[in-house]
PDB file of N, CA and C in Angstrom:
ATOM      1  N   MET A 268     111.364 101.795  85.705  1.00 48.00           N
ATOM      2  CA  MET A 268     110.867 103.079  86.062  1.00 48.00           C
ATOM      3  C   MET A 268     111.464 103.503  87.375  1.00 48.00           C
ATOM      4  N   GLY A 269     110.854 103.465  88.368  1.00 56.00           N
ATOM      5  CA  GLY A 269     111.400 103.915  89.621  1.00 56.00           C
ATOM      6  C   GLY A 269     110.438 103.542  90.728  1.00 56.00           C
ATOM      7  N   VAL A 270     110.315 104.430  91.675  1.00 66.00           N
ATOM      8  CA  VAL A 270     109.420 104.208  92.799  1.00 66.00           C
ATOM      9  C   VAL A 270     107.980 104.417  92.336  1.00 66.00           C
ATOM     10  N   MET A 271     107.103 103.558  92.798  1.00 78.00           N
ATOM     11  CA  MET A 271     105.690 103.711  92.431  1.00 78.00           C
ATOM     12  C   MET A 271     105.104 104.921  93.135  1.00 78.00           C
ATOM     13  N   SER A 272     104.213 105.601  92.449  1.00 88.00           N
ATOM     14  CA  SER A 272     103.578 106.758  93.047  1.00 88.00           C
ATOM     15  C   SER A 272     102.510 106.285  94.042  1.00 88.00           C
ATOM     16  N   PRO A 273     102.130 107.146  94.968  1.00 91.00           N
ATOM     17  CA  PRO A 273     101.090 106.761  95.933  1.00 91.00           C
ATOM     18  C   PRO A 273      99.762 106.404  95.260  1.00 91.00           C
ATOM     19  N   LEU A 274      99.457 107.050  94.130  1.00 92.00           N
ATOM     20  CA  LEU A 274      98.218 106.704  93.424  1.00 92.00           C
ATOM     21  C   LEU A 274      98.271 105.273  92.896  1.00 92.00           C
ATOM     22  N   ASN A 275      99.416 104.854  92.410  1.00 93.00           N
ATOM     23  CA  ASN A 275      99.550 103.479  91.928  1.00 93.00           C
ATOM     24  C   ASN A 275      99.354 102.488  93.070  1.00 93.00           C
ATOM     25  N   ILE A 276      99.906 102.807  94.225  1.00 94.00           N
ATOM     26  CA  ILE A 276      99.771 101.907  95.374  1.00 94.00           C
ATOM     27  C   ILE A 276      98.314 101.812  95.810  1.00 94.00           C
ATOM     28  N   VAL A 277      97.623 102.950  95.863  1.00 95.00           N
ATOM     29  CA  VAL A 277      96.202 102.948  96.244  1.00 95.00           C
ATOM     30  C   VAL A 277      95.388 102.158  95.215  1.00 95.00           C
ATOM     31  N   GLY A 278      95.667 102.371  93.933  1.00 95.00           N
ATOM     32  CA  GLY A 278      94.952 101.638  92.894  1.00 95.00           C
ATOM     33  C   GLY A 278      95.172 100.140  92.984  1.00 95.00           C
ATOM     34  N   MET A 279      96.414  99.746  93.265  1.00 96.00           N
ATOM     35  CA  MET A 279      96.700  98.321  93.401  1.00 96.00           C
ATOM     36  C   MET A 279      95.986  97.722  94.620  1.00 96.00           C
ATOM     37  N   LEU A 280      95.949  98.471  95.705  1.00 97.00           N
ATOM     38  CA  LEU A 280      95.227  97.979  96.890  1.00 97.00           C
ATOM     39  C   LEU A 280      93.736  97.815  96.592  1.00 97.00           C
ATOM     40  N   ILE A 281      93.164  98.743  95.841  1.00 97.00           N
ATOM     41  CA  ILE A 281      91.750  98.633  95.469  1.00 97.00           C
ATOM     42  C   ILE A 281      91.535  97.405  94.581  1.00 97.00           C
ATOM     43  N   LEU A 282      92.441  97.171  93.640  1.00 97.00           N
ATOM     44  CA  LEU A 282      92.306  95.995  92.773  1.00 97.00           C
ATOM     45  C   LEU A 282      92.454  94.693  93.557  1.00 97.00           C
ATOM     46  N   ILE A 283      93.363  94.666  94.526  1.00 97.00           N
ATOM     47  CA  ILE A 283      93.522  93.469  95.363  1.00 97.00           C
ATOM     48  C   ILE A 283      92.254  93.231  96.183  1.00 97.00           C
ATOM     49  N   HIS A 284      91.666  94.313  96.702  1.00 97.00           N
ATOM     50  CA  HIS A 284      90.422  94.167  97.463  1.00 97.00           C
ATOM     51  C   HIS A 284      89.294  93.672  96.569  1.00 97.00           C
ATOM     52  N   ALA A 285      89.245  94.152  95.330  1.00 97.00           N
ATOM     53  CA  ALA A 285      88.215  93.695  94.401  1.00 97.00           C
ATOM     54  C   ALA A 285      88.383  92.208  94.094  1.00 97.00           C
ATOM     55  N   ALA A 286      89.631  91.763  93.946  1.00 96.00           N
ATOM     56  CA  ALA A 286      89.870  90.339  93.694  1.00 96.00           C
ATOM     57  C   ALA A 286      89.433  89.503  94.894  1.00 96.00           C
ATOM     58  N   TYR A 287      89.742  89.987  96.088  1.00 97.00           N
ATOM     59  CA  TYR A 287      89.323  89.272  97.301  1.00 97.00           C
ATOM     60  C   TYR A 287      87.795  89.229  97.399  1.00 97.00           C
ATOM     61  N   SER A 288      87.146  90.338  97.081  1.00 95.00           N
ATOM     62  CA  SER A 288      85.681  90.387  97.140  1.00 95.00           C
ATOM     63  C   SER A 288      85.061  89.427  96.124  1.00 95.00           C
ATOM     64  N   ALA A 289      85.637  89.354  94.936  1.00 94.00           N
ATOM     65  CA  ALA A 289      85.112  88.441  93.915  1.00 94.00           C
ATOM     66  C   ALA A 289      85.288  86.987  94.351  1.00 94.00           C
ATOM     67  N   ALA A 290      86.439  86.658  94.935  1.00 93.00           N
ATOM     68  CA  ALA A 290      86.662  85.291  95.412  1.00 93.00           C
ATOM     69  C   ALA A 290      85.709  84.955  96.565  1.00 93.00           C
ATOM     70  N   HIS A 291      85.496  85.904  97.447  1.00 94.00           N
ATOM     71  CA  HIS A 291      84.568  85.693  98.566  1.00 94.00           C
ATOM     72  C   HIS A 291      83.146  85.492  98.049  1.00 94.00           C
ATOM     73  N   TYR A 292      82.736  86.295  97.081  1.00 92.00           N
ATOM     74  CA  TYR A 292      81.403  86.173  96.497  1.00 92.00           C
ATOM     75  C   TYR A 292      81.237  84.810  95.816  1.00 92.00           C
ATOM     76  N   LYS A 293      82.284  84.360  95.111  1.00 91.00           N
ATOM     77  CA  LYS A 293      82.219  83.066  94.444  1.00 91.00           C
ATOM     78  C   LYS A 293      82.069  81.936  95.452  1.00 91.00           C
ATOM     79  N   ALA A 294      82.773  82.036  96.579  1.00 90.00           N
ATOM     80  CA  ALA A 294      82.656  81.010  97.624  1.00 90.00           C
ATOM     81  C   ALA A 294      81.260  81.006  98.237  1.00 90.00           C
ATOM     82  N   LEU A 295      80.702  82.199  98.453  1.00 90.00           N
ATOM     83  CA  LEU A 295      79.344  82.274  99.013  1.00 90.00           C
ATOM     84  C   LEU A 295      78.313  81.685  98.065  1.00 90.00           C
ATOM     85  N   VAL A 296      78.443  81.967  96.786  1.00 90.00           N
ATOM     86  CA  VAL A 296      77.502  81.443  95.793  1.00 90.00           C
ATOM     87  C   VAL A 296      77.630  79.919  95.699  1.00 90.00           C
ATOM     88  N   ALA A 297      78.859  79.412  95.791  1.00 87.00           N
ATOM     89  CA  ALA A 297      79.057  77.960  95.734  1.00 87.00           C
ATOM     90  C   ALA A 297      78.436  77.276  96.940  1.00 87.00           C
ATOM     91  N   ASP A 298      78.496  77.922  98.112  1.00 89.00           N
ATOM     92  CA  ASP A 298      77.886  77.339  99.310  1.00 89.00           C
ATOM     93  C   ASP A 298      76.374  77.302  99.210  1.00 89.00           C
ATOM     94  N   LEU A 299      75.790  78.297  98.542  1.00 88.00           N
ATOM     95  CA  LEU A 299      74.329  78.371  98.427  1.00 88.00           C
ATOM     96  C   LEU A 299      73.794  77.623  97.216  1.00 88.00           C
ATOM     97  N   ASN A 300      74.686  77.068  96.383  1.00 86.00           N
ATOM     98  CA  ASN A 300      74.310  76.332  95.176  1.00 86.00           C
ATOM     99  C   ASN A 300      73.415  77.159  94.253  1.00 86.00           C
ATOM    100  N   GLU A 301      73.771  78.408  94.052  1.00 83.00           N
ATOM    101  CA  GLU A 301      73.024  79.281  93.153  1.00 83.00           C
ATOM    102  C   GLU A 301      73.828  79.518  91.881  1.00 83.00           C
ATOM    103  N   LYS A 302      73.140  79.864  90.808  1.00 83.00           N
ATOM    104  CA  LYS A 302      73.808  80.212  89.559  1.00 83.00           C
ATOM    105  C   LYS A 302      73.814  81.734  89.419  1.00 83.00           C
ATOM    106  N   THR A 303      74.935  82.251  88.959  1.00 80.00           N
ATOM    107  CA  THR A 303      75.050  83.695  88.760  1.00 80.00           C
ATOM    108  C   THR A 303      75.605  83.968  87.367  1.00 80.00           C
ATOM    109  N   GLN A 304      75.408  85.168  86.893  1.00 82.00           N
ATOM    110  CA  GLN A 304      75.912  85.563  85.592  1.00 82.00           C
ATOM    111  C   GLN A 304      77.349  86.069  85.669  1.00 82.00           C
ATOM    112  N   GLY A 305      77.806  86.498  86.806  1.00 85.00           N
ATOM    113  CA  GLY A 305      79.150  87.039  86.947  1.00 85.00           C
ATOM    114  C   GLY A 305      79.300  87.699  88.300  1.00 85.00           C
ATOM    115  N   PRO A 306      80.356  88.460  88.456  1.00 87.00           N
ATOM    116  CA  PRO A 306      80.569  89.123  89.744  1.00 87.00           C
ATOM    117  C   PRO A 306      79.537  90.231  89.968  1.00 87.00           C
ATOM    118  N   PRO A 307      79.325  90.604  91.211  1.00 90.00           N
ATOM    119  CA  PRO A 307      78.349  91.653  91.497  1.00 90.00           C
ATOM    120  C   PRO A 307      78.824  93.015  90.991  1.00 90.00           C
ATOM    121  N   LEU A 308      77.880  93.935  90.926  1.00 94.00           N
ATOM    122  CA  LEU A 308      78.152  95.258  90.377  1.00 94.00           C
ATOM    123  C   LEU A 308      79.186  96.026  91.198  1.00 94.00           C
ATOM    124  N   ASP A 309      79.168  95.880  92.514  1.00 94.00           N
ATOM    125  CA  ASP A 309      80.135  96.627  93.330  1.00 94.00           C
ATOM    126  C   ASP A 309      81.572  96.187  93.054  1.00 94.00           C
ATOM    127  N   VAL A 310      81.781  94.909  92.735  1.00 95.00           N
ATOM    128  CA  VAL A 310      83.127  94.439  92.395  1.00 95.00           C
ATOM    129  C   VAL A 310      83.548  95.001  91.040  1.00 95.00           C
ATOM    130  N   MET A 311      82.628  95.044  90.102  1.00 96.00           N
ATOM    131  CA  MET A 311      82.936  95.596  88.776  1.00 96.00           C
ATOM    132  C   MET A 311      83.298  97.081  88.876  1.00 96.00           C
ATOM    133  N   VAL A 312      82.559  97.823  89.691  1.00 97.00           N
ATOM    134  CA  VAL A 312      82.850  99.251  89.880  1.00 97.00           C
ATOM    135  C   VAL A 312      84.196  99.418  90.573  1.00 97.00           C
ATOM    136  N   GLU A 313      84.458  98.570  91.541  1.00 97.00           N
ATOM    137  CA  GLU A 313      85.728  98.641  92.267  1.00 97.00           C
ATOM    138  C   GLU A 313      86.915  98.365  91.335  1.00 97.00           C
ATOM    139  N   VAL A 314      86.767  97.422  90.434  1.00 97.00           N
ATOM    140  CA  VAL A 314      87.824  97.135  89.455  1.00 97.00           C
ATOM    141  C   VAL A 314      88.033  98.331  88.533  1.00 97.00           C
ATOM    142  N   ALA A 315      86.937  98.932  88.065  1.00 97.00           N
ATOM    143  CA  ALA A 315      87.043 100.083  87.166  1.00 97.00           C
ATOM    144  C   ALA A 315      87.710 101.262  87.862  1.00 97.00           C
ATOM    145  N   VAL A 316      87.341 101.516  89.116  1.00 97.00           N
ATOM    146  CA  VAL A 316      87.933 102.633  89.863  1.00 97.00           C
ATOM    147  C   VAL A 316      89.411 102.360  90.145  1.00 97.00           C
ATOM    148  N   GLY A 317      89.741 101.146  90.550  1.00 97.00           N
ATOM    149  CA  GLY A 317      91.139 100.795  90.803  1.00 97.00           C
ATOM    150  C   GLY A 317      91.994 100.907  89.558  1.00 97.00           C
ATOM    151  N   PHE A 318      91.455 100.460  88.418  1.00 97.00           N
ATOM    152  CA  PHE A 318      92.185 100.571  87.162  1.00 97.00           C
ATOM    153  C   PHE A 318      92.393 102.030  86.775  1.00 97.00           C
ATOM    154  N   ALA A 319      91.342 102.838  86.928  1.00 97.00           N
ATOM    155  CA  ALA A 319      91.452 104.265  86.585  1.00 97.00           C
ATOM    156  C   ALA A 319      92.484 104.965  87.470  1.00 97.00           C
ATOM    157  N   ILE A 320      92.493 104.656  88.752  1.00 96.00           N
ATOM    158  CA  ILE A 320      93.463 105.282  89.659  1.00 96.00           C
ATOM    159  C   ILE A 320      94.881 104.845  89.304  1.00 96.00           C
ATOM    160  N   CYS A 321      95.081 103.575  88.982  1.00 94.00           N
ATOM    161  CA  CYS A 321      96.415 103.103  88.561  1.00 94.00           C
ATOM    162  C   CYS A 321      96.850 103.794  87.274  1.00 94.00           C
ATOM    163  N   MET A 322      95.927 103.956  86.344  1.00 94.00           N
ATOM    164  CA  MET A 322      96.271 104.587  85.075  1.00 94.00           C
ATOM    165  C   MET A 322      96.626 106.064  85.278  1.00 94.00           C
ATOM    166  N   ILE A 323      95.882 106.767  86.094  1.00 93.00           N
ATOM    167  CA  ILE A 323      96.185 108.176  86.377  1.00 93.00           C
ATOM    168  C   ILE A 323      97.532 108.292  87.091  1.00 93.00           C
ATOM    169  N   GLY A 324      97.798 107.401  88.038  1.00 92.00           N
ATOM    170  CA  GLY A 324      99.082 107.415  88.735  1.00 92.00           C
ATOM    171  C   GLY A 324     100.253 107.147  87.808  1.00 92.00           C
ATOM    172  N   SER A 325     100.065 106.254  86.846  1.00 90.00           N
ATOM    173  CA  SER A 325     101.136 105.963  85.893  1.00 90.00           C
ATOM    174  C   SER A 325     101.400 107.144  84.970  1.00 90.00           C
ATOM    175  N   VAL A 326     100.341 107.794  84.517  1.00 89.00           N
ATOM    176  CA  VAL A 326     100.508 108.948  83.626  1.00 89.00           C
ATOM    177  C   VAL A 326     101.158 110.112  84.372  1.00 89.00           C
ATOM    178  N   MET A 327     100.777 110.321  85.611  1.00 89.00           N
ATOM    179  CA  MET A 327     101.329 111.443  86.375  1.00 89.00           C
ATOM    180  C   MET A 327     102.782 111.202  86.785  1.00 89.00           C
ATOM    181  N   SER A 328     103.202 109.944  86.925  1.00 87.00           N
ATOM    182  CA  SER A 328     104.568 109.679  87.350  1.00 87.00           C
ATOM    183  C   SER A 328     105.512 109.455  86.169  1.00 87.00           C
ATOM    184  N   ALA A 329     105.025 109.637  84.950  1.00 84.00           N
ATOM    185  CA  ALA A 329     105.873 109.446  83.767  1.00 84.00           C
ATOM    186  C   ALA A 329     106.884 110.585  83.666  1.00 84.00           C
ATOM    187  N   GLN A 330     107.996 110.291  82.997  1.00 83.00           N
ATOM    188  CA  GLN A 330     109.033 111.299  82.818  1.00 83.00           C
ATOM    189  C   GLN A 330     108.596 112.317  81.769  1.00 83.00           C
ATOM    190  N   LYS A 331     109.344 113.408  81.726  1.00 83.00           N
ATOM    191  CA  LYS A 331     109.058 114.453  80.763  1.00 83.00           C
ATOM    192  C   LYS A 331     109.289 113.920  79.351  1.00 83.00           C
ATOM    193  N   LEU A 332     108.386 114.243  78.440  1.00 80.00           N
ATOM    194  CA  LEU A 332     108.520 113.778  77.072  1.00 80.00           C
ATOM    195  C   LEU A 332     109.633 114.524  76.357  1.00 80.00           C
ATOM    196  N   ARG A 333     110.334 113.802  75.497  1.00 74.00           N
ATOM    197  CA  ARG A 333     111.407 114.413  74.724  1.00 74.00           C
ATOM    198  C   ARG A 333     110.910 114.662  73.305  1.00 74.00           C
ATOM    199  N   PRO A 334     111.527 115.617  72.602  1.00 73.00           N
ATOM    200  CA  PRO A 334     111.094 115.888  71.230  1.00 73.00           C
ATOM    201  C   PRO A 334     111.351 114.691  70.316  1.00 73.00           C
ATOM    202  N   VAL A 335     110.554 114.604  69.268  1.00 74.00           N
ATOM    203  CA  VAL A 335     110.674 113.518  68.316  1.00 74.00           C
ATOM    204  C   VAL A 335     111.758 113.822  67.289  1.00 74.00           C
ATOM    205  N   LYS A 336     112.200 115.038  67.239  1.00 73.00           N
ATOM    206  CA  LYS A 336     113.193 115.474  66.264  1.00 73.00           C
ATOM    207  C   LYS A 336     114.415 114.557  66.301  1.00 73.00           C
ATOM    208  N   GLY A 337     114.821 114.087  65.122  1.00 68.00           N
ATOM    209  CA  GLY A 337     115.969 113.196  65.032  1.00 68.00           C
ATOM    210  C   GLY A 337     117.251 113.902  65.425  1.00 68.00           C
ATOM    211  N   GLY A 338     118.102 113.201  66.117  1.00 71.00           N
ATOM    212  CA  GLY A 338     119.383 113.764  66.517  1.00 71.00           C
ATOM    213  C   GLY A 338     119.323 114.640  67.747  1.00 71.00           C
ATOM    214  N   TYR A 339     118.214 114.615  68.458  1.00 67.00           N
ATOM    215  CA  TYR A 339     118.079 115.465  69.643  1.00 67.00           C
ATOM    216  C   TYR A 339     119.111 115.074  70.704  1.00 67.00           C
ATOM    217  N   ASP A 340     119.336 113.789  70.896  1.00 67.00           N
ATOM    218  CA  ASP A 340     120.296 113.330  71.904  1.00 67.00           C
ATOM    219  C   ASP A 340     121.740 113.561  71.482  1.00 67.00           C
ATOM    220  N   THR A 341     121.975 113.585  70.186  1.00 70.00           N
ATOM    221  CA  THR A 341     123.341 113.682  69.690  1.00 70.00           C
ATOM    222  C   THR A 341     123.710 115.087  69.233  1.00 70.00           C
ATOM    223  N   MET A 342     122.871 116.060  69.476  1.00 73.00           N
ATOM    224  CA  MET A 342     123.092 117.415  68.982  1.00 73.00           C
ATOM    225  C   MET A 342     124.376 118.040  69.538  1.00 73.00           C
ATOM    226  N   ASN A 343     124.704 117.813  70.784  1.00 76.00           N
ATOM    227  CA  ASN A 343     125.848 118.454  71.426  1.00 76.00           C
ATOM    228  C   ASN A 343     127.089 117.569  71.482  1.00 76.00           C
ATOM    229  N   LYS A 344     127.078 116.435  70.778  1.00 75.00           N
ATOM    230  CA  LYS A 344     128.220 115.534  70.794  1.00 75.00           C
ATOM    231  C   LYS A 344     129.025 115.709  69.516  1.00 75.00           C
ATOM    232  N   THR A 345     130.324 115.458  69.610  1.00 74.00           N
ATOM    233  CA  THR A 345     131.179 115.547  68.429  1.00 74.00           C
ATOM    234  C   THR A 345     131.052 114.270  67.602  1.00 74.00           C
ATOM    235  N   PHE A 346     131.461 114.359  66.357  1.00 71.00           N
ATOM    236  CA  PHE A 346     131.377 113.202  65.468  1.00 71.00           C
ATOM    237  C   PHE A 346     132.263 112.070  65.967  1.00 71.00           C
ATOM    238  N   ASP A 347     133.424 112.417  66.501  1.00 69.00           N
ATOM    239  CA  ASP A 347     134.339 111.386  66.994  1.00 69.00           C
ATOM    240  C   ASP A 347     133.743 110.595  68.150  1.00 69.00           C
ATOM    241  N   SER A 348     133.028 111.263  69.027  1.00 67.00           N
ATOM    242  CA  SER A 348     132.442 110.547  70.159  1.00 67.00           C
ATOM    243  C   SER A 348     131.261 109.680  69.719  1.00 67.00           C
ATOM    244  N   LEU A 349     130.622 110.023  68.608  1.00 67.00           N
ATOM    245  CA  LEU A 349     129.511 109.211  68.115  1.00 67.00           C
ATOM    246  C   LEU A 349     129.981 107.970  67.375  1.00 67.00           C
ATOM    247  N   SER A 350     131.051 108.115  66.571  1.00 71.00           N
ATOM    248  CA  SER A 350     131.485 106.993  65.746  1.00 71.00           C
ATOM    249  C   SER A 350     132.508 106.104  66.444  1.00 71.00           C
ATOM    250  N   SER A 351     132.936 106.471  67.634  1.00 70.00           N
ATOM    251  CA  SER A 351     133.942 105.688  68.333  1.00 70.00           C
ATOM    252  C   SER A 351     133.554 105.534  69.802  1.00 70.00           C
ATOM    253  N   PRO A 352     132.611 104.617  70.096  1.00 70.00           N
ATOM    254  CA  PRO A 352     132.230 104.431  71.505  1.00 70.00           C
ATOM    255  C   PRO A 352     133.365 103.799  72.309  1.00 70.00           C
ATOM    256  N   PRO A 353     133.411 104.020  73.611  1.00 72.00           N
ATOM    257  CA  PRO A 353     134.495 103.490  74.448  1.00 72.00           C
ATOM    258  C   PRO A 353     134.593 101.967  74.434  1.00 72.00           C
ATOM    259  N   ASP A 354     133.534 101.283  74.068  1.00 73.00           N
ATOM    260  CA  ASP A 354     133.592  99.821  74.038  1.00 73.00           C
ATOM    261  C   ASP A 354     134.580  99.314  72.997  1.00 73.00           C
ATOM    262  N   PHE A 355     134.853 100.118  71.966  1.00 72.00           N
ATOM    263  CA  PHE A 355     135.743  99.679  70.904  1.00 72.00           C
ATOM    264  C   PHE A 355     137.193 100.100  71.131  1.00 72.00           C
ATOM    265  N   HIS A 356     137.482 100.793  72.201  1.00 73.00           N
ATOM    266  CA  HIS A 356     138.862 101.194  72.479  1.00 73.00           C
ATOM    267  C   HIS A 356     139.643  99.992  73.004  1.00 73.00           C
ATOM    268  N   THR A 357     140.785  99.722  72.392  1.00 74.00           N
ATOM    269  CA  THR A 357     141.646  98.638  72.868  1.00 74.00           C
ATOM    270  C   THR A 357     143.008  99.224  73.196  1.00 74.00           C
ATOM    271  N   PHE A 358     143.543  98.830  74.317  1.00 74.00           N
ATOM    272  CA  PHE A 358     144.818  99.363  74.771  1.00 74.00           C
ATOM    273  C   PHE A 358     145.905  98.290  74.818  1.00 74.00           C
ATOM    274  N   SER A 359     145.548  97.047  74.675  1.00 77.00           N
ATOM    275  CA  SER A 359     146.553  95.979  74.629  1.00 77.00           C
ATOM    276  C   SER A 359     146.537  95.404  73.214  1.00 77.00           C
ATOM    277  N   HIS A 360     147.372  95.978  72.347  1.00 78.00           N
ATOM    278  CA  HIS A 360     147.423  95.539  70.964  1.00 78.00           C
ATOM    279  C   HIS A 360     148.885  95.460  70.518  1.00 78.00           C
ATOM    280  N   ARG A 361     149.124  95.059  69.290  1.00 79.00           N
ATOM    281  CA  ARG A 361     150.489  94.821  68.812  1.00 79.00           C
ATOM    282  C   ARG A 361     151.292  96.104  68.640  1.00 79.00           C
ATOM    283  N   GLY A 362     150.675  97.264  68.760  1.00 77.00           N
ATOM    284  CA  GLY A 362     151.406  98.523  68.651  1.00 77.00           C
ATOM    285  C   GLY A 362     152.449  98.682  69.742  1.00 77.00           C
ATOM    286  N   GLN A 363     152.212  98.133  70.914  1.00 77.00           N
ATOM    287  CA  GLN A 363     153.192  98.222  72.000  1.00 77.00           C
ATOM    288  C   GLN A 363     154.458  97.441  71.661  1.00 77.00           C
ATOM    289  N   VAL A 364     154.320  96.287  71.030  1.00 80.00           N
ATOM    290  CA  VAL A 364     155.474  95.485  70.638  1.00 80.00           C
ATOM    291  C   VAL A 364     156.242  96.184  69.529  1.00 80.00           C
ATOM    292  N   LEU A 365     155.535  96.719  68.550  1.00 80.00           N
ATOM    293  CA  LEU A 365     156.191  97.424  67.453  1.00 80.00           C
ATOM    294  C   LEU A 365     156.924  98.672  67.939  1.00 80.00           C
ATOM    295  N   LYS A 366     156.386  99.342  68.925  1.00 80.00           N
ATOM    296  CA  LYS A 366     157.041 100.547  69.461  1.00 80.00           C
ATOM    297  C   LYS A 366     158.366 100.189  70.114  1.00 80.00           C
ATOM    298  N   SER A 367     158.415  99.059  70.811  1.00 81.00           N
ATOM    299  CA  SER A 367     159.671  98.668  71.456  1.00 81.00           C
ATOM    300  C   SER A 367     160.716  98.210  70.430  1.00 81.00           C
ATOM    301  N   ARG A 368     160.276  97.601  69.336  1.00 83.00           N
ATOM    302  CA  ARG A 368     161.215  97.150  68.301  1.00 83.00           C
ATOM    303  C   ARG A 368     161.691  98.281  67.396  1.00 83.00           C
ATOM    304  N   TYR A 369     160.801  99.174  67.067  1.00 82.00           N
ATOM    305  CA  TYR A 369     161.129 100.268  66.155  1.00 82.00           C
ATOM    306  C   TYR A 369     160.816 101.600  66.840  1.00 82.00           C
ATOM    307  N   PRO A 370     161.755 102.122  67.589  1.00 78.00           N
ATOM    308  CA  PRO A 370     161.488 103.346  68.341  1.00 78.00           C
ATOM    309  C   PRO A 370     161.266 104.577  67.453  1.00 78.00           C
ATOM    310  N   THR A 371     161.613 104.528  66.202  1.00 74.00           N
ATOM    311  CA  THR A 371     161.411 105.687  65.331  1.00 74.00           C
ATOM    312  C   THR A 371     159.990 105.792  64.807  1.00 74.00           C
ATOM    313  N   LEU A 372     159.197 104.779  64.980  1.00 57.00           N
ATOM    314  CA  LEU A 372     157.816 104.835  64.479  1.00 57.00           C
ATOM    315  C   LEU A 372     156.984 105.714  65.311  1.00 57.00           C
TER     316      LEU A 372
END
């Protein structure tokens, strides 16, 4: 793609903070020897908000959509340029030797 949009960067920072908060919460619970069902609600909300911001940033930074119509990219190209890509052009072949031997060809 290219450069990340500012929304993607903000979303990633929020997700990193949520991960840090979850790890900190887990360490605190382990020190207190308590049982929990999962991460606290504020971490869950932070993950949801960070994900939503990243998703909005990705959608907004996407390129313009192209038509689905077949042949859209090849509409303005000639048949010769389509069936003969430059990768198949060879310039060092036996024709040079034949030209020197038979100048009338």
